Amino acid sequence: MSSRSAPDRLLAVLAAFDHTHPALCLTDISRRAGLTLTTAHRLVAALTDWGALERDDAGLYHVGLRLWEIAALAPRGLALRQAALPYLEDLYEATHENVQLAVRDGAEVVYTEWISGRSAVGVHIRVGARWPLHVTGVGLVLLAHGGTEFQEEYCAGPLTSFTAHTITRPGRLRRILAEVRRTGVAVSSRQVTEDALSVAAPVRGPGGAVVAAVSVVVPYADAQVPVLIPAVRVAARGISRALGWRPDRSQE
């Protein structure tokens, strides 16, 4: 532990918190961060004074508002959400199904917005949740536009399986990614749970690069993919335009 730098120890304290552990006592922080109790106490005190952590009446620590304020400055965070929200709401009104917006972080997809629909499908998503790229519609879109070298590295790695329908063969994944690039849409069927299907499309930034993905998640049994595809595409193009993207004539 002594070989870890001060920034590493500080970040370890913050990394102790996640969706499964949103509130921790000092002992739990020490254990999860791999720090002595004395070191954890000192770092937690500093983070609390600064506002990165908050302590409740029960003595448990939570992530503080100061971090939220800083995170709001991220162009792929609150700024993206604000530009996208009107189009996500339109997509929800058109489908009344679960609508989501996501970005890529390494080999994972991170959800930045989620509007819950009437369908009780088995995929339980919340803002900040993460999934492997190959198992969701938004993930397939982001992987398909992640660059050849990154795709090859991802396909060569272990492809985690969640159901009998999860893509686990590199060759099949490569073919699907090529199809996503060709059609401009991804369909992920029953990859995480047996009852859910998602349709996703890319969101482009001012220069045309794919910066996010939008999708709708519906029950597999009732999915009308040909109807959902144009609705998702319209939402994705609307968000892209709001971000400053202007298609050339071939993309109109």
Short mmCIF file of C-alpha atoms in Angstrom, two decimals:
data_model
loop_
_atom_site.label_atom_id
_atom_site.label_comp_id
_atom_site.label_asym_id
_atom_site.label_seq_id
_atom_site.Cartn_x
_atom_site.Cartn_y
_atom_site.Cartn_z
CA MET A 1 0.00 0.00 0.00
CA SER A 2 2.87 2.36 0.69
CA SER A 3 3.93 2.13 -2.97
CA ARG A 4 0.69 3.75 -4.10
CA SER A 5 0.89 7.46 -4.85
CA ALA A 6 -1.21 10.04 -3.03
CA PRO A 7 -3.47 10.60 -6.08
CA ASP A 8 -3.94 6.83 -6.43
CA ARG A 9 -5.03 6.55 -2.80
CA LEU A 10 -7.40 9.50 -3.17
CA LEU A 11 -8.98 8.02 -6.28
CA ALA A 12 -9.27 4.64 -4.55
CA VAL A 13 -11.47 6.26 -1.91
CA LEU A 14 -13.80 7.66 -4.57
CA ALA A 15 -13.78 4.37 -6.47
CA ALA A 16 -15.04 2.61 -3.34
CA PHE A 17 -18.48 4.03 -4.16
CA ASP A 18 -20.63 2.53 -6.91
CA HIS A 19 -24.29 1.80 -7.64
CA THR A 20 -24.19 -1.22 -5.35
CA HIS A 21 -22.41 0.72 -2.59
CA PRO A 22 -23.75 4.32 -2.65
CA ALA A 23 -23.32 4.78 1.11
CA LEU A 24 -20.32 3.54 3.09
CA CYS A 25 -18.98 3.81 6.59
CA LEU A 26 -15.32 4.64 7.11
CA THR A 27 -14.40 1.00 7.75
CA ASP A 28 -16.02 -0.09 4.49
CA ILE A 29 -14.24 2.68 2.58
CA SER A 30 -10.94 1.56 4.08
CA ARG A 31 -11.57 -2.07 3.11
CA ARG A 32 -12.86 -1.40 -0.40
CA ALA A 33 -10.10 1.11 -1.17
CA GLY A 34 -7.38 -1.18 0.18
CA LEU A 35 -6.15 1.46 2.66
CA THR A 36 -5.36 1.48 6.33
CA LEU A 37 -8.08 2.96 8.50
CA THR A 38 -5.81 5.89 9.41
CA THR A 39 -5.09 6.74 5.79
CA ALA A 40 -8.74 6.34 4.81
CA HIS A 41 -9.79 8.63 7.66
CA ARG A 42 -7.39 11.35 6.55
CA LEU A 43 -8.40 11.19 2.90
CA VAL A 44 -12.13 10.99 3.64
CA ALA A 45 -11.85 14.03 5.87
CA ALA A 46 -10.11 15.99 3.11
CA LEU A 47 -12.67 14.93 0.51
CA THR A 48 -15.53 15.81 2.84
CA ASP A 49 -14.11 19.25 3.56
CA TRP A 50 -13.83 19.89 -0.16
CA GLY A 51 -17.37 18.64 -0.85
CA ALA A 52 -16.55 15.51 -2.83
CA LEU A 53 -18.07 13.41 -0.04
CA GLU A 54 -20.91 14.10 2.39
CA ARG A 55 -21.56 12.48 5.78
CA ASP A 56 -25.12 11.81 6.90
CA ASP A 57 -26.56 11.70 10.41
CA ALA A 58 -25.94 7.95 10.62
CA GLY A 59 -22.24 8.43 9.95
CA LEU A 60 -22.35 7.05 6.42
CA TYR A 61 -20.56 8.78 3.57
CA HIS A 62 -22.09 9.56 0.17
CA VAL A 63 -20.75 11.13 -3.01
CA GLY A 64 -21.08 14.91 -2.61
CA LEU A 65 -22.62 17.57 -4.81
CA ARG A 66 -19.23 19.09 -5.59
CA LEU A 67 -18.43 16.09 -7.78
CA TRP A 68 -21.78 16.42 -9.53
CA GLU A 69 -21.04 20.07 -10.28
CA ILE A 70 -17.73 19.15 -11.88
CA ALA A 71 -19.18 16.17 -13.75
CA ALA A 72 -21.80 18.49 -15.26
CA LEU A 73 -18.97 20.19 -17.19
CA ALA A 74 -18.18 16.99 -19.12
CA PRO A 75 -19.27 17.37 -22.76
CA ARG A 76 -20.41 13.73 -22.79
CA GLY A 77 -22.34 14.19 -19.55
CA LEU A 78 -24.86 16.87 -18.70
CA ALA A 79 -24.17 18.93 -21.83
CA LEU A 80 -24.96 15.95 -24.05
CA ARG A 81 -28.01 15.12 -21.97
CA GLN A 82 -29.40 18.65 -22.25
CA ALA A 83 -29.05 18.63 -26.04
CA ALA A 84 -30.54 15.16 -26.33
CA LEU A 85 -33.43 15.31 -23.87
CA PRO A 86 -36.05 16.94 -26.15
CA TYR A 87 -35.43 14.26 -28.79
CA LEU A 88 -35.43 11.47 -26.23
CA GLU A 89 -38.78 12.73 -24.97
CA ASP A 90 -40.11 12.81 -28.55
CA LEU A 91 -38.94 9.23 -29.03
CA TYR A 92 -40.69 8.23 -25.83
CA GLU A 93 -43.92 9.93 -26.92
CA ALA A 94 -43.74 8.13 -30.26
CA THR A 95 -43.18 4.70 -28.72
CA HIS A 96 -44.06 4.88 -25.00
CA GLU A 97 -41.20 2.44 -24.50
CA ASN A 98 -37.91 2.61 -22.61
CA VAL A 99 -35.57 5.19 -24.17
CA GLN A 100 -31.88 5.53 -23.40
CA LEU A 101 -28.79 7.55 -24.29
CA ALA A 102 -25.29 6.17 -23.81
CA VAL A 103 -21.61 6.84 -24.45
CA ARG A 104 -18.56 4.58 -24.62
CA ASP A 105 -15.98 4.40 -21.85
CA GLY A 106 -13.28 1.96 -22.86
CA ALA A 107 -14.83 -1.47 -23.39
CA GLU A 108 -18.09 -0.53 -21.71
CA VAL A 109 -21.19 1.45 -22.50
CA VAL A 110 -22.26 4.02 -19.89
CA TYR A 111 -25.85 5.24 -19.74
CA THR A 112 -26.23 9.01 -19.41
CA GLU A 113 -30.02 9.19 -19.65
CA TRP A 114 -32.93 6.78 -19.29
CA ILE A 115 -36.66 7.38 -19.71
CA SER A 116 -38.70 4.50 -18.37
CA GLY A 117 -41.57 3.29 -20.54
CA ARG A 118 -44.67 1.27 -19.85
CA SER A 119 -43.03 -2.07 -20.61
CA ALA A 120 -41.63 -4.06 -17.72
CA VAL A 121 -38.74 -5.58 -19.68
CA GLY A 122 -36.01 -7.29 -17.74
CA VAL A 123 -33.18 -4.85 -18.48
CA HIS A 124 -32.90 -2.61 -15.44
CA ILE A 125 -30.91 0.44 -16.54
CA ARG A 126 -30.12 3.56 -14.57
CA VAL A 127 -28.02 6.60 -15.27
CA GLY A 128 -24.37 5.67 -14.75
CA ALA A 129 -24.93 1.94 -15.28
CA ARG A 130 -22.39 0.04 -17.38
CA TRP A 131 -22.56 -2.99 -19.67
CA PRO A 132 -20.09 -4.67 -22.03
CA LEU A 133 -20.34 -3.14 -25.49
CA HIS A 134 -21.34 -6.30 -27.36
CA VAL A 135 -24.51 -7.07 -25.38
CA THR A 136 -26.64 -3.95 -25.97
CA GLY A 137 -27.90 -2.04 -28.97
CA VAL A 138 -26.18 1.19 -27.95
CA GLY A 139 -23.01 -0.76 -27.22
CA LEU A 140 -22.98 -2.38 -30.65
CA VAL A 141 -23.37 1.03 -32.29
CA LEU A 142 -20.50 2.51 -30.29
CA LEU A 143 -18.30 -0.53 -30.88
CA ALA A 144 -19.04 -0.50 -34.62
CA HIS A 145 -17.79 3.08 -34.82
CA GLY A 146 -14.90 2.68 -32.38
CA GLY A 147 -12.14 2.19 -34.92
CA THR A 148 -10.74 -0.98 -36.52
CA GLU A 149 -7.88 -1.51 -34.06
CA PHE A 150 -10.17 -1.15 -31.04
CA GLN A 151 -12.76 -3.50 -32.56
CA GLU A 152 -10.18 -6.19 -33.23
CA GLU A 153 -8.85 -5.91 -29.70
CA TYR A 154 -12.37 -6.14 -28.29
CA CYS A 155 -13.36 -9.11 -30.46
CA ALA A 156 -10.19 -10.94 -29.45
CA GLY A 157 -11.01 -10.58 -25.76
CA PRO A 158 -13.49 -12.64 -23.75
CA LEU A 159 -17.09 -11.92 -24.75
CA THR A 160 -19.14 -12.21 -21.58
CA SER A 161 -22.36 -14.18 -21.93
CA PHE A 162 -25.62 -13.39 -20.11
CA THR A 163 -28.14 -15.52 -22.04
CA ALA A 164 -28.12 -18.21 -24.72
CA HIS A 165 -28.54 -15.38 -27.25
CA THR A 166 -25.52 -13.30 -26.22
CA ILE A 167 -22.96 -12.80 -28.98
CA THR A 168 -19.90 -14.79 -27.91
CA ARG A 169 -18.20 -15.68 -31.22
CA PRO A 170 -15.72 -13.10 -32.56
CA GLY A 171 -16.56 -13.86 -36.18
CA ARG A 172 -20.26 -13.31 -35.63
CA LEU A 173 -19.59 -10.08 -33.75
CA ARG A 174 -17.44 -8.75 -36.59
CA ARG A 175 -20.22 -9.50 -39.10
CA ILE A 176 -22.78 -7.75 -36.92
CA LEU A 177 -20.57 -4.67 -36.53
CA ALA A 178 -20.15 -4.47 -40.30
CA GLU A 179 -23.92 -4.64 -40.70
CA VAL A 180 -24.38 -1.87 -38.12
CA ARG A 181 -22.05 0.37 -40.10
CA ARG A 182 -23.82 -0.49 -43.35
CA THR A 183 -27.38 0.05 -42.13
CA GLY A 184 -26.78 2.77 -39.53
CA VAL A 185 -28.74 0.88 -36.89
CA ALA A 186 -28.16 -1.95 -34.39
CA VAL A 187 -30.65 -4.49 -33.11
CA SER A 188 -29.76 -6.38 -29.94
CA SER A 189 -32.14 -9.23 -29.18
CA ARG A 190 -32.35 -11.03 -25.82
CA GLN A 191 -28.65 -10.62 -25.11
CA VAL A 192 -28.93 -9.51 -21.48
CA THR A 193 -32.36 -10.90 -20.58
CA GLU A 194 -34.66 -13.25 -22.46
CA ASP A 195 -37.49 -10.73 -22.74
CA ALA A 196 -35.83 -7.57 -24.09
CA LEU A 197 -34.89 -6.23 -27.53
CA SER A 198 -33.26 -2.90 -28.31
CA VAL A 199 -32.92 -0.83 -31.47
CA ALA A 200 -30.14 1.77 -31.49
CA ALA A 201 -28.66 4.43 -33.79
CA PRO A 202 -25.51 6.58 -33.66
CA VAL A 203 -25.34 10.19 -32.47
CA ARG A 204 -22.70 12.28 -34.22
CA GLY A 205 -20.79 15.32 -33.07
CA PRO A 206 -19.94 18.44 -35.09
CA GLY A 207 -17.15 16.72 -37.02
CA GLY A 208 -19.24 13.66 -37.87
CA ALA A 209 -17.63 11.26 -35.38
CA VAL A 210 -20.00 9.06 -33.38
CA VAL A 211 -20.07 10.43 -29.83
CA ALA A 212 -23.08 8.61 -28.37
CA ALA A 213 -25.93 6.25 -29.19
CA VAL A 214 -29.67 6.39 -28.62
CA SER A 215 -31.99 3.41 -28.38
CA VAL A 216 -35.42 2.16 -27.47
CA VAL A 217 -35.83 -1.04 -25.45
CA VAL A 218 -39.02 -3.09 -25.87
CA PRO A 219 -40.35 -6.52 -24.93
CA TYR A 220 -39.03 -9.08 -27.39
CA ALA A 221 -42.44 -10.71 -27.82
CA ASP A 222 -44.07 -7.47 -29.01
CA ALA A 223 -41.15 -5.92 -30.87
CA GLN A 224 -41.98 -4.25 -34.18
CA VAL A 225 -38.46 -3.58 -35.39
CA PRO A 226 -39.39 -2.08 -38.80
CA VAL A 227 -41.50 0.52 -36.98
CA LEU A 228 -38.92 1.28 -34.32
CA ILE A 229 -35.95 1.77 -36.67
CA PRO A 230 -37.13 5.02 -38.31
CA ALA A 231 -38.22 6.46 -34.95
CA VAL A 232 -34.80 5.82 -33.41
CA ARG A 233 -33.03 7.17 -36.48
CA VAL A 234 -35.02 10.40 -36.35
CA ALA A 235 -34.13 10.88 -32.67
CA ALA A 236 -30.44 10.19 -33.32
CA ARG A 237 -30.30 12.64 -36.22
CA GLY A 238 -32.10 15.29 -34.19
CA ILE A 239 -29.61 14.99 -31.34
CA SER A 240 -26.72 15.03 -33.81
CA ARG A 241 -27.98 18.25 -35.38
CA ALA A 242 -28.44 19.79 -31.92
CA LEU A 243 -24.76 18.99 -31.27
CA GLY A 244 -23.72 20.77 -34.45
CA TRP A 245 -23.54 17.92 -36.96
CA ARG A 246 -24.46 18.79 -40.53
CA PRO A 247 -24.79 15.84 -42.93
CA ASP A 248 -23.42 16.02 -46.45
CA ARG A 249 -25.75 15.38 -49.38
CA SER A 250 -25.10 11.62 -49.35
CA GLN A 251 -26.40 11.42 -45.76
CA GLU A 252 -29.58 13.43 -46.31
#
